[in-house]
Short mmCIF file of C-alpha atoms and ligand atoms in Angstrom, two decimals:
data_model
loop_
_atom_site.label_atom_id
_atom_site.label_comp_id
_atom_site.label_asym_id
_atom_site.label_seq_id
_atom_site.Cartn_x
_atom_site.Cartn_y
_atom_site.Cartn_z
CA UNK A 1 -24.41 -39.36 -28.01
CA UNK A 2 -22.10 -37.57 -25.87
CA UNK A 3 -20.66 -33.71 -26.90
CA UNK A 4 -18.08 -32.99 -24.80
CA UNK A 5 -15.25 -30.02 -24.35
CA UNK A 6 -11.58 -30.59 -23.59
CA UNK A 7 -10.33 -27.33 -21.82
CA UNK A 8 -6.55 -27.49 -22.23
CA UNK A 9 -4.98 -25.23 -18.78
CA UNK A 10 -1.63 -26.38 -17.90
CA UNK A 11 -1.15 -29.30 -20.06
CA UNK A 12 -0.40 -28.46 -24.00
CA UNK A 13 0.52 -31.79 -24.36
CA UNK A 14 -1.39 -34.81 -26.34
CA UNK A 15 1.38 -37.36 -24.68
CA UNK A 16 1.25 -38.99 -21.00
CA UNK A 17 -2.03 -36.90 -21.06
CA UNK A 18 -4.43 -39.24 -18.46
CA UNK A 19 -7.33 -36.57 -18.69
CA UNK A 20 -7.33 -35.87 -22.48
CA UNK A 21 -7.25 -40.18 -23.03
CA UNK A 22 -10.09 -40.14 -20.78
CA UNK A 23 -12.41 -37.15 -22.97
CA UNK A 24 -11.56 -38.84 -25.87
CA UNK A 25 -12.60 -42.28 -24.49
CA UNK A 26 -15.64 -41.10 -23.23
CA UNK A 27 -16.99 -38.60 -26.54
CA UNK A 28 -18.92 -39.02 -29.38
CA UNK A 29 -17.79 -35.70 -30.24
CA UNK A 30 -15.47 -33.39 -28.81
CA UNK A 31 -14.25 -29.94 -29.25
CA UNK A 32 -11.26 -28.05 -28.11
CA UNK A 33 -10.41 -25.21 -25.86
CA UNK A 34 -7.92 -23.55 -24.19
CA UNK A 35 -7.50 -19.23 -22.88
CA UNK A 36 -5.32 -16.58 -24.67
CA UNK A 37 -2.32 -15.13 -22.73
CA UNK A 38 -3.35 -12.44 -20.54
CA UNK A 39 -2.92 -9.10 -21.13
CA UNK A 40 -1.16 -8.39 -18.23
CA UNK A 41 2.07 -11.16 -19.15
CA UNK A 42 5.49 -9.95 -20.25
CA UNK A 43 6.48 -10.29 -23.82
CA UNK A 44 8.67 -13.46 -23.31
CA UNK A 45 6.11 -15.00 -21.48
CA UNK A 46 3.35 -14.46 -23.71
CA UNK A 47 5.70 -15.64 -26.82
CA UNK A 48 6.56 -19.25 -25.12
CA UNK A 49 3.22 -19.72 -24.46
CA UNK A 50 1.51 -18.64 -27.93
CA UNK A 51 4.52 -21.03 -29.60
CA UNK A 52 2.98 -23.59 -27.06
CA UNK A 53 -0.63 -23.57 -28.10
CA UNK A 54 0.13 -23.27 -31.40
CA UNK A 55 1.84 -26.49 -31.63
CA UNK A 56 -0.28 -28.10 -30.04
CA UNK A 57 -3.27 -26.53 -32.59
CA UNK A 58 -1.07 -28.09 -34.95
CA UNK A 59 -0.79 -31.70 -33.35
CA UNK A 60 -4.59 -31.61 -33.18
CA UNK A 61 -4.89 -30.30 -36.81
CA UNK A 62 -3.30 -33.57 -38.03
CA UNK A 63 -5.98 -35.38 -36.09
CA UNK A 64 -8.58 -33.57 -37.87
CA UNK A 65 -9.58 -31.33 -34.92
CA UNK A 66 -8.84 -27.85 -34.55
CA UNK A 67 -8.03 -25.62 -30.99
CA UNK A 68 -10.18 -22.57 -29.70
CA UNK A 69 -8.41 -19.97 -28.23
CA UNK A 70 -10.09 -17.54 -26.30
CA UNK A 71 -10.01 -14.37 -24.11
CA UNK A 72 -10.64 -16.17 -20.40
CA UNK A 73 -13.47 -13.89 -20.06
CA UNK A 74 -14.98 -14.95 -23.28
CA UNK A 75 -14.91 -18.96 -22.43
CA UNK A 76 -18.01 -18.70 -19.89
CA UNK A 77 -20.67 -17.45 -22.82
CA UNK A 78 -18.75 -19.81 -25.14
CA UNK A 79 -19.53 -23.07 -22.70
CA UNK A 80 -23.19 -21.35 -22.14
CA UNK A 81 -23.62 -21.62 -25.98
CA UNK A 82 -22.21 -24.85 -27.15
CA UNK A 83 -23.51 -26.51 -23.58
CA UNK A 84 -21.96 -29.74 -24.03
CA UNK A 85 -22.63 -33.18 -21.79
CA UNK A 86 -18.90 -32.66 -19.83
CA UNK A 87 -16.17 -30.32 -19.87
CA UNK A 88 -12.79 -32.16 -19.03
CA UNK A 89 -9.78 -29.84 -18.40
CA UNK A 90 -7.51 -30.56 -15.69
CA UNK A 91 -7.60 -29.57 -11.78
CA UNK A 92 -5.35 -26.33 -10.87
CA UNK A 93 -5.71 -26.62 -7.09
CA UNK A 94 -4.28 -22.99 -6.90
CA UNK A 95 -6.71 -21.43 -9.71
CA UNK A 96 -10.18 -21.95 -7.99
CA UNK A 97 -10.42 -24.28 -10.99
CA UNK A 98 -14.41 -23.49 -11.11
CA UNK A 99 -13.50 -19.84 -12.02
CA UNK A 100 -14.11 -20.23 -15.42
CA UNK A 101 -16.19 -22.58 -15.49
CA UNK A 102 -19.13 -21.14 -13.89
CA UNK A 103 -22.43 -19.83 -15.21
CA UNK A 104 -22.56 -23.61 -16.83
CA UNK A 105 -25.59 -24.64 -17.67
CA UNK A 106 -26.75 -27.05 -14.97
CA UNK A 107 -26.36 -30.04 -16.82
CA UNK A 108 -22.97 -29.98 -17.33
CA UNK A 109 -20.45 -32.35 -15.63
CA UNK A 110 -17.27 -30.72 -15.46
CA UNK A 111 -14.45 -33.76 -14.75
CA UNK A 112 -11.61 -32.54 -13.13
CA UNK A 113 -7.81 -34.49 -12.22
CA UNK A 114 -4.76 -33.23 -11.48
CA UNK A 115 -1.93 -33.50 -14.55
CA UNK A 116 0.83 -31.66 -13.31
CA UNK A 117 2.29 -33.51 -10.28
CA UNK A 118 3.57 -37.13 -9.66
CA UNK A 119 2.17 -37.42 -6.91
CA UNK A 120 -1.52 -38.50 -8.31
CA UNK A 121 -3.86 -38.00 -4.59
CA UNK A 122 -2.33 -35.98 -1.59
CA UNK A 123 -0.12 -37.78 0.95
CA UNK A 124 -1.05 -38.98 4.15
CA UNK A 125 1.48 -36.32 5.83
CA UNK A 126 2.53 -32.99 4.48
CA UNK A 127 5.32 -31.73 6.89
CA UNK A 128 6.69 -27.79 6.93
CA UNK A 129 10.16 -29.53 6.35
CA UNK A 130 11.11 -30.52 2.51
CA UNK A 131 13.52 -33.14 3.45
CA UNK A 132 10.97 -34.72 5.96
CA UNK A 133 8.77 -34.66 2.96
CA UNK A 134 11.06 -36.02 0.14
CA UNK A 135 12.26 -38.66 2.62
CA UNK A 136 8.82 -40.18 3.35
CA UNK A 137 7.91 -40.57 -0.38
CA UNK A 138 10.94 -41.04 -2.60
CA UNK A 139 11.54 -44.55 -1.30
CA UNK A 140 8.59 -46.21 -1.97
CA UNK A 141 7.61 -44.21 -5.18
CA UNK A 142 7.41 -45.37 -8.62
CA UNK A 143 5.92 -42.35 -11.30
CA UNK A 144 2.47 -43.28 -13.45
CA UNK A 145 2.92 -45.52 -16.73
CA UNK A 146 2.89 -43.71 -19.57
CA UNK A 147 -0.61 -43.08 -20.85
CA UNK A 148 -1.60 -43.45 -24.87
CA UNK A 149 -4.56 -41.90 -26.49
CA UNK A 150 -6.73 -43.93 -28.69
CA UNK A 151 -6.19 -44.46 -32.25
CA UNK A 152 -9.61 -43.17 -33.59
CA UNK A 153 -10.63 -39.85 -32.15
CA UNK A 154 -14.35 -38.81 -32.11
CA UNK A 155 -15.76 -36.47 -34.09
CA UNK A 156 -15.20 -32.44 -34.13
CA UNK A 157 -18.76 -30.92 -32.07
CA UNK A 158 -18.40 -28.34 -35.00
CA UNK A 159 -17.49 -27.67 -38.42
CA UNK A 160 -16.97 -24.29 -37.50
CA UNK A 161 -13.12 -22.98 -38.09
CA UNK A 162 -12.17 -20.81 -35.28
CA UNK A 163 -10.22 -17.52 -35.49
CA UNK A 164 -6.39 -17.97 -36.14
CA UNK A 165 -4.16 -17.63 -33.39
CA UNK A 166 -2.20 -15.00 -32.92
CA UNK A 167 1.95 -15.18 -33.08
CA UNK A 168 4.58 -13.50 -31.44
CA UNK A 169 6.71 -11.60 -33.91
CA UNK A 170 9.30 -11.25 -30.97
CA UNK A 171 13.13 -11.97 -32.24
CA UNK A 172 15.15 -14.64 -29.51
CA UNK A 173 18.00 -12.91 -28.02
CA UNK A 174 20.80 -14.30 -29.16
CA UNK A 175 22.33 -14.27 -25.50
CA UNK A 176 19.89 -16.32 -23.82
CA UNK A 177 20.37 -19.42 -21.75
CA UNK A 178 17.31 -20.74 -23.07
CA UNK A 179 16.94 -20.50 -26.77
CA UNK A 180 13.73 -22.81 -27.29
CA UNK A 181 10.54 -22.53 -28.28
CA UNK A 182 7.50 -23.95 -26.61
CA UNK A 183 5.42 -26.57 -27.11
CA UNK A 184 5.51 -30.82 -26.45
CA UNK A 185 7.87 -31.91 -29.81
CA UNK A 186 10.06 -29.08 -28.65
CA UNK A 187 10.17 -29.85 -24.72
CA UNK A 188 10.93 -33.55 -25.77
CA UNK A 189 13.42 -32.58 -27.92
CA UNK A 190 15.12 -30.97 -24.92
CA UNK A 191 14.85 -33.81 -22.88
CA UNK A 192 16.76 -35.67 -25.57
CA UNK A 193 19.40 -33.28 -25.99
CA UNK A 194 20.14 -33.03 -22.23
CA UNK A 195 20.18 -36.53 -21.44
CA UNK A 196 21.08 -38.59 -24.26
CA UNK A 197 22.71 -35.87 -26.66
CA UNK A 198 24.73 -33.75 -24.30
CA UNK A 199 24.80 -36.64 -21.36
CA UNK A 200 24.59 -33.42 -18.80
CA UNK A 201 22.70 -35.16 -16.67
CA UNK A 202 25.97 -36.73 -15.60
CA UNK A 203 27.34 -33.46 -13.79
CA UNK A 204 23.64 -32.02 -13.38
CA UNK A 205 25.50 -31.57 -9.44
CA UNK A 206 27.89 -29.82 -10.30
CA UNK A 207 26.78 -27.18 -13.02
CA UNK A 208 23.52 -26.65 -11.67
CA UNK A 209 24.37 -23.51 -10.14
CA UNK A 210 25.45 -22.57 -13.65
CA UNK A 211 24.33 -18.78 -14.98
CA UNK A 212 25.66 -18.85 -18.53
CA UNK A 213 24.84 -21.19 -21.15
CA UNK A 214 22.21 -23.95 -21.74
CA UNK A 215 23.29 -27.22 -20.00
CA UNK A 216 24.11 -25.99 -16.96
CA UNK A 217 20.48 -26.99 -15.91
CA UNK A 218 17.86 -29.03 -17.40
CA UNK A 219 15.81 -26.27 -18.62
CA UNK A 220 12.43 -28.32 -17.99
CA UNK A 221 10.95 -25.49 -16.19
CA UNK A 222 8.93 -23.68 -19.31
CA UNK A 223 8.28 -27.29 -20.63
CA UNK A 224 6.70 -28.56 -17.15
CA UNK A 225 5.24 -24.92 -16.23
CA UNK A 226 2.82 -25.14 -19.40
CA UNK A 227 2.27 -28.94 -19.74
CA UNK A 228 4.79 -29.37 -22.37
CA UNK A 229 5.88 -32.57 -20.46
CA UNK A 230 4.86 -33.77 -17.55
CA UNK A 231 6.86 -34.60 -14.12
CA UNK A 232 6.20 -38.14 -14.36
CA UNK A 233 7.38 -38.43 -17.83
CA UNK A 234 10.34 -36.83 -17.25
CA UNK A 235 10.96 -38.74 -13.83
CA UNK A 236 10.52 -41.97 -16.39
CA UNK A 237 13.11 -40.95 -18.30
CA UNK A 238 15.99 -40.08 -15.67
CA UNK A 239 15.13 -43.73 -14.56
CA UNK A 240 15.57 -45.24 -17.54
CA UNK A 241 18.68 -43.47 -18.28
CA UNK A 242 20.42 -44.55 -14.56
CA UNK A 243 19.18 -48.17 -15.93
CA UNK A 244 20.50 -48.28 -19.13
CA UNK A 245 23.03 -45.18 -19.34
CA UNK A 246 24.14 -44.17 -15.87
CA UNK A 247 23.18 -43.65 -12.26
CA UNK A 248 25.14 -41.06 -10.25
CA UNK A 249 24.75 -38.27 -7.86
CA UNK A 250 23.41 -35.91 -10.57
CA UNK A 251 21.01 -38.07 -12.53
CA UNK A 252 19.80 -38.78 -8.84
CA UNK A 253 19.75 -34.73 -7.91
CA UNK A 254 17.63 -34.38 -11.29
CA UNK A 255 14.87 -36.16 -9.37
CA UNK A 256 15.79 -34.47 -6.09
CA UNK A 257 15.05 -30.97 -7.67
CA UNK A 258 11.43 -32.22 -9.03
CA UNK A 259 10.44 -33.20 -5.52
CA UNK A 260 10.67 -29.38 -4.78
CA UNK A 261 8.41 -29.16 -7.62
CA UNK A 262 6.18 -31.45 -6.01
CA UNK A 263 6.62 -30.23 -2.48
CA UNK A 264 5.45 -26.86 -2.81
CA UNK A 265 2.18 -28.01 -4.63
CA UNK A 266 1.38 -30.24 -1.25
CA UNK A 267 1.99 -27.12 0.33
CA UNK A 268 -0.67 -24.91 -0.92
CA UNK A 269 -2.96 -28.22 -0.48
CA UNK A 270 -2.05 -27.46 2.70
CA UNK A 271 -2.02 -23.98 3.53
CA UNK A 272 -4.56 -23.16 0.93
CA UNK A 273 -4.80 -18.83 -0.02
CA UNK A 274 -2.07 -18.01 3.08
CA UNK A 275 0.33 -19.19 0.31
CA UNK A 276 -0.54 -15.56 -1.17
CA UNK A 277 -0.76 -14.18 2.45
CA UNK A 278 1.77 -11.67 3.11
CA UNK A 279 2.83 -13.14 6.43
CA UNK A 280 3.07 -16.33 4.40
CA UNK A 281 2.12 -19.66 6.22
CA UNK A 282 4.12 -18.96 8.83
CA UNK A 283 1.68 -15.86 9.80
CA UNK A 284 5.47 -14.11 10.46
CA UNK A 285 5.38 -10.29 10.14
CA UNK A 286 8.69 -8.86 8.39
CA UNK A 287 10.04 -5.79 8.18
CA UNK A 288 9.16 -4.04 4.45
CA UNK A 289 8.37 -0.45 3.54
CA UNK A 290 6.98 -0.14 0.08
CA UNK A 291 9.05 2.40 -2.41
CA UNK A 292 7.92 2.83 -5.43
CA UNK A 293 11.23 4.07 -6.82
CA UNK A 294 13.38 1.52 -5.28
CA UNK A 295 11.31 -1.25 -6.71
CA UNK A 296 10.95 -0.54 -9.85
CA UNK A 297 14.83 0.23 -10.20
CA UNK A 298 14.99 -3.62 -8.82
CA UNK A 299 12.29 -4.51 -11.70
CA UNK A 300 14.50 -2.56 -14.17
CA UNK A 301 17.94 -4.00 -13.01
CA UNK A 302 19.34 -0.43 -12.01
CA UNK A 303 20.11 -1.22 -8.00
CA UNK A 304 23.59 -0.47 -7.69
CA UNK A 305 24.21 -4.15 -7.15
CA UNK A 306 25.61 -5.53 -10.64
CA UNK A 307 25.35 -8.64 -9.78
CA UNK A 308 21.34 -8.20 -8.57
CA UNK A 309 21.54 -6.20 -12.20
CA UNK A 310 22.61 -8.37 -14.61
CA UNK A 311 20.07 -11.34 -13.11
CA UNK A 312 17.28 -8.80 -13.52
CA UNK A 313 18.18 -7.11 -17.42
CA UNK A 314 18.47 -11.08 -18.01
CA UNK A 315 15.21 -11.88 -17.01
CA UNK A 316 13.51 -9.05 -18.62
CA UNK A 317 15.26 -9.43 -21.83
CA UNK A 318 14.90 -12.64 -22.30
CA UNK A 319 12.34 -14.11 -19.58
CA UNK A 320 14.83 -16.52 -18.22
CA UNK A 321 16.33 -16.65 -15.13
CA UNK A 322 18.84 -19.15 -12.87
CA UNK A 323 18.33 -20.54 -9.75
CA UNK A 324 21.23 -18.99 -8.73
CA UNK A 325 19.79 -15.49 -10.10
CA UNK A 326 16.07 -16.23 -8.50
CA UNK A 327 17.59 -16.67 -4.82
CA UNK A 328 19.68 -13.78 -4.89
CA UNK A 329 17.61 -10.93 -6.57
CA UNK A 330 14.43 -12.40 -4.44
CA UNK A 331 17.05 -12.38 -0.84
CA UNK A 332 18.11 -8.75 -2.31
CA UNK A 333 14.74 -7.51 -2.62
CA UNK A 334 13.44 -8.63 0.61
CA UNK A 335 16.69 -8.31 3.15
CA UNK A 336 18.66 -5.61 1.77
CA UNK A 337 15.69 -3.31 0.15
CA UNK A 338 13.52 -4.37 2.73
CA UNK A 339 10.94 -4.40 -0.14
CA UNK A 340 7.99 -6.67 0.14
CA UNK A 341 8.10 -9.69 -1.23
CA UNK A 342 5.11 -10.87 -2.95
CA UNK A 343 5.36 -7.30 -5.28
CA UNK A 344 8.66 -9.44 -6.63
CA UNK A 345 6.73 -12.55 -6.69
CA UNK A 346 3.89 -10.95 -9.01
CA UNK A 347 6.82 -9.40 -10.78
CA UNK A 348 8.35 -12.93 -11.27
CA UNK A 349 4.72 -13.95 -12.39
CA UNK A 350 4.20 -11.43 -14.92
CA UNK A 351 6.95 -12.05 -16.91
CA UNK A 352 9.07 -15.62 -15.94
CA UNK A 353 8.61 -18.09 -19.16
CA UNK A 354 8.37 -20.46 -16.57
CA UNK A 355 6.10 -18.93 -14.17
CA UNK A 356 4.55 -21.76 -11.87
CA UNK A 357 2.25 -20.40 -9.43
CA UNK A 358 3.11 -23.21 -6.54
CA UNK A 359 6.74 -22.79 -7.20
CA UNK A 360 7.05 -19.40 -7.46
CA UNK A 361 5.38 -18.30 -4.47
CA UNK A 362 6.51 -21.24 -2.48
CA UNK A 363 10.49 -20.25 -3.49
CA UNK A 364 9.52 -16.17 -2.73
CA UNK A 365 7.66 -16.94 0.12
CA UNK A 366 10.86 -19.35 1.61
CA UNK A 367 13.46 -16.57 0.52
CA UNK A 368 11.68 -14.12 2.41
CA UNK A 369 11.35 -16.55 5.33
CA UNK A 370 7.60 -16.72 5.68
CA UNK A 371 7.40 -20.22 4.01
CA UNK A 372 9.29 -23.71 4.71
CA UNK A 373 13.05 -22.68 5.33
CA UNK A 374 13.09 -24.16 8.51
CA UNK A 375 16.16 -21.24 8.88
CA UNK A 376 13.92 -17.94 8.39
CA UNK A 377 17.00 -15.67 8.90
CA UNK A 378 19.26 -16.77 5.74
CA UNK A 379 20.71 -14.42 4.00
CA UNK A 380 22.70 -14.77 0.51
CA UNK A 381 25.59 -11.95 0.67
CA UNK A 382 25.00 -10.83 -3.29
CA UNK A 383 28.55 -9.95 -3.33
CA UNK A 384 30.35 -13.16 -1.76
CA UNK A 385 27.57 -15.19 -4.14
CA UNK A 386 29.03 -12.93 -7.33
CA UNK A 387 32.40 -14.00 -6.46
CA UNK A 388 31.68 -17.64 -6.06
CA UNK A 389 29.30 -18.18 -9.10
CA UNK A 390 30.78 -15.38 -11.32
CA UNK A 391 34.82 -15.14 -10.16
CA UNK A 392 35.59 -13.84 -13.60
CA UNK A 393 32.51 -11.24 -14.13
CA UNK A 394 31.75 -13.00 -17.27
CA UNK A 395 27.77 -13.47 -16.34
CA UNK A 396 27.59 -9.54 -15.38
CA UNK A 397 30.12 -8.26 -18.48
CA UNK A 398 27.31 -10.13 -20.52
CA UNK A 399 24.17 -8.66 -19.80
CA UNK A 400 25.66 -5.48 -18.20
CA UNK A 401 27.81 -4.29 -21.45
CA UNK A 402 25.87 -2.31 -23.84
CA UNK A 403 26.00 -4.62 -27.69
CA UNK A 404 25.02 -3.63 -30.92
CA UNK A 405 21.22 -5.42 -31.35
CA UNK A 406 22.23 -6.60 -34.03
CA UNK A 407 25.65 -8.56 -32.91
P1 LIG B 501 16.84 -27.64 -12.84
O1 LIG B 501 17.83 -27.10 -11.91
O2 LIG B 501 17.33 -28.37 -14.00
O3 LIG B 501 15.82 -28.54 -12.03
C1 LIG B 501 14.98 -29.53 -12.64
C2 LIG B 501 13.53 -29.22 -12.31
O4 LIG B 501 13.32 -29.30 -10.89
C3 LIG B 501 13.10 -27.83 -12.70
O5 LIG B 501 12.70 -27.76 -14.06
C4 LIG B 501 11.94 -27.57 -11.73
O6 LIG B 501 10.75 -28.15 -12.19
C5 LIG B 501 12.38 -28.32 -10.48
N1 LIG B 501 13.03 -27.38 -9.54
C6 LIG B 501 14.33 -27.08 -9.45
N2 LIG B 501 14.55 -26.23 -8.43
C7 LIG B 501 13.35 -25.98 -7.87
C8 LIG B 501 12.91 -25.18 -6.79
N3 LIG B 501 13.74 -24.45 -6.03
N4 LIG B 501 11.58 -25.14 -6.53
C9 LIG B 501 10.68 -25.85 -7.25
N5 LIG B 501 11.05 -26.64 -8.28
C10 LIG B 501 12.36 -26.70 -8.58
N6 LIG B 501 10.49 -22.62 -10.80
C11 LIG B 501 9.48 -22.70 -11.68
O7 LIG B 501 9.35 -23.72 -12.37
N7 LIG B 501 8.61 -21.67 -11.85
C12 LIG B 501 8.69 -20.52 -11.11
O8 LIG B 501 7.85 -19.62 -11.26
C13 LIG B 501 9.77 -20.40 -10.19
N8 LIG B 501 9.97 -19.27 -9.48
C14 LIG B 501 11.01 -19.20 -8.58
C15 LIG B 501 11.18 -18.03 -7.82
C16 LIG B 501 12.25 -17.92 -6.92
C17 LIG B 501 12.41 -16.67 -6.09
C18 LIG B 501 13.16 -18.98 -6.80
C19 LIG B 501 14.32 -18.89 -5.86
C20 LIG B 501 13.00 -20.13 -7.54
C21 LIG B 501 11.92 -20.27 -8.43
N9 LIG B 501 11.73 -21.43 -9.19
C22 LIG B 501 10.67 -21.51 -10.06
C23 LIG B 501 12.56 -22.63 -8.94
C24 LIG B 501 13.81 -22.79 -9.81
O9 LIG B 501 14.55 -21.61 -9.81
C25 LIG B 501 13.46 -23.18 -11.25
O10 LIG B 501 12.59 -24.30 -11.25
C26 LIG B 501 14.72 -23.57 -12.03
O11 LIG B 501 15.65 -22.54 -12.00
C27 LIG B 501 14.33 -23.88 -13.46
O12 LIG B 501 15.45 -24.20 -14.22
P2 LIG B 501 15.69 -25.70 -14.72
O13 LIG B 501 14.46 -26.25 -15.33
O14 LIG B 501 16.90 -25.70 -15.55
O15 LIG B 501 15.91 -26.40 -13.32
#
């Protein structure tokens, strides 16, 4: 008889799930686990992830299991006590994935793969240059078949009901570029809309440098951050859609962007904890003075840079924020404040609804020309970018004019 624990992490999905088929397939009886938010998250944040594990304690309701959610620093007594035969969860190569799963009792197997790539074992070469890297892989690459769970689960390992979880009473703002909640029906839904519904994916090249509105981009990010989907699922479906819909430069540039995804993930394979180093993996020192009160006016959006402004009061109102808007508050921060960078990384991380720990850190790190811009010196002029992406002002009259809440 085999009692085992699946320890949800970064994939709050039941679908194209290769580690959860493989628990299921290999219990008698199985229980369900996955952390809290931490304390320490922004409020936008926390909310898309509580909507995620919520749905997904629904999905597993209607299989007749239910989901554990606990403070991380409550899970290592909680494995101690139940000691099952295995704990599956999936491998975070950047979260010493033993962390919390330490302390085990001996006898416990803990089976580990990674979920959130497409890329399913590291390639031969990992070059410091994306395109080298893209280049040597796209051609031959074909992403994993879709993976089904079986149709009788095992058992709960409990009868015990576990302590509701809690929800985020926090109100969308009505002027956000992403107004969806979390979880997999959700994140499928979008990947409906945007390809099939909307057909955006057609001029994905063009608007992707979009700051207002929801199609300009695909909006994945919060899906594929938590699990939601996964990269290979959504690869699938962009090649199914040039099949039977359309192929073009954009539905091809949909795949191009996810192979950043994927790059900066072979990276810290790579390079390991310098990833968090301050000189970055380039070991390059670069000019930054710490000030408190500069900073924080950069966390608060009150630089006197509207542009840099209305990026930043979008992100912390609503936990969103472009491309566009990432590269030029991170270049702003670093070259013109001469702030350092990782404080605006860990800013990003505390409170980005999409907050990826390769490709954050990979972008900041790059921006700040520590990382893989094989040009270390670029610079984005916030003031030429305003008047390319936002000629008429309308992104910065939006989140820079004071509206009744209640509009
Ligand atoms: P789309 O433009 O529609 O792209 C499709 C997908 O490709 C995205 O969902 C994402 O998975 C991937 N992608 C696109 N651009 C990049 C990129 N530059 N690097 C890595 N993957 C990319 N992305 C995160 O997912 N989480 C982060 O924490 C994060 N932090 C960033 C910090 C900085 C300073 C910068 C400059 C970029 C950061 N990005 C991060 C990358 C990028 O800004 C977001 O992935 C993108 O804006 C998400 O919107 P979208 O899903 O509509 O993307």
């Amino acid at each position: 008889m085999s009692r085992n624990l699946y320890y949800f992490r970064n994939d709050f999905r039941l679908n194209d799930n290769s580690n959860l088929a493989r628990a299921l397939e290999s219990s008698d009886q199985i229980l369900f686990l996955c952390s809290l938010p931490s304390k320490s998250w922004g409020k936008w944040r926390m909310k898309f992830y509580l909507e995620s594990i919520s749905a997904l304690s629904t999905e597993l309701k209607e299989r007749g299991h239910h989901l554990w959610a606990l403070e991380i620093e409550e899970i290592p007594s909680f494995i101690q006590q139940l000691k099952p035969d295995s704990i599956f969860t999936p491998y975070i190569e950047a979260h010493n994935e033993k962390l919390e799963c330490e302390n085990l009792n001996s006898k416990t197997k803990v089976e580990m793969a990674y979920n959130d790539r497409l890329l399913m074992s590291p390639p031969l070469k990992i070059p410091d240059v994306f395109t080298q890297f893209r280049k040597s892989i796209e051609i031959d690459y074909c992403p994993a078949g879709k993976t089904s769970l079986p149709s009788i689960w095992p058992k709960a390992f409990t009868t015990e009901i576990p302590p509701s979880l809690p929800v985020s009473s926090l109100e969308l703002n009505k002027k956000s570029a992403f107004p969806f909640k979390g979880g997999e029906e959700n994140g499928l839904k979008r990947l409906r809309q945007y390809l099939y519904e909307s057909n955006s994916i057609q001029t994905y090249k063009e608007t992707r440098n979009g700051l207002i509105g929801i199609d300009y981009s695909t909006k994945f990010s919060p899906y594929l951050a938590l699990g939601c989907l996964s990269a290979a699922a959504i690869f699938r479906e962009v090649e199914f859609y040039e099949k039977s819909v359309l192929s073009n430069e954009s539905t091809y540039w949909v795949k191009f962007e996810l192979w950043w995804r994927e790059y900066f993930r072979w990276v810290y394979h790579k390079y390991g904890k310098s990833f968090f180093h301050q000189r970055g993996i380039k070991r390059r020192i670069i000019d930054s003075e710490f000030n408190e009160a500069i900073f924080n006016d950069w966390c608060q959006g009150k630089t006197s840079n509207p542009f840099v402004d209305a990026n930043m009061i979008e992100l912390n109102e609503t936990g969103w924020m472009s491309n566009r808007g990432r590269q030029n508050v991170a270049s702003y921060l670093v070259k013109d404040l001469k702030q350092p960078w990782w404080l605006g990384a860990s800013y990003f991380e505390q409170n980005l609804i999409d907050y990826d720990v390769y490709s954050n850190w990979g972008n900041w790190q790059y921006i700040a020309g520590v990382g893989n811009d094989p040009r270390p010196n670029r610079y984005f002029n916030t003031d030429k970018q305003a008047r390319m992406y936002d000629g008429d002002g309308a992104f910065r009259s939006l989140w820079l004019e004071k509206t009744n809440p209640n509009d």
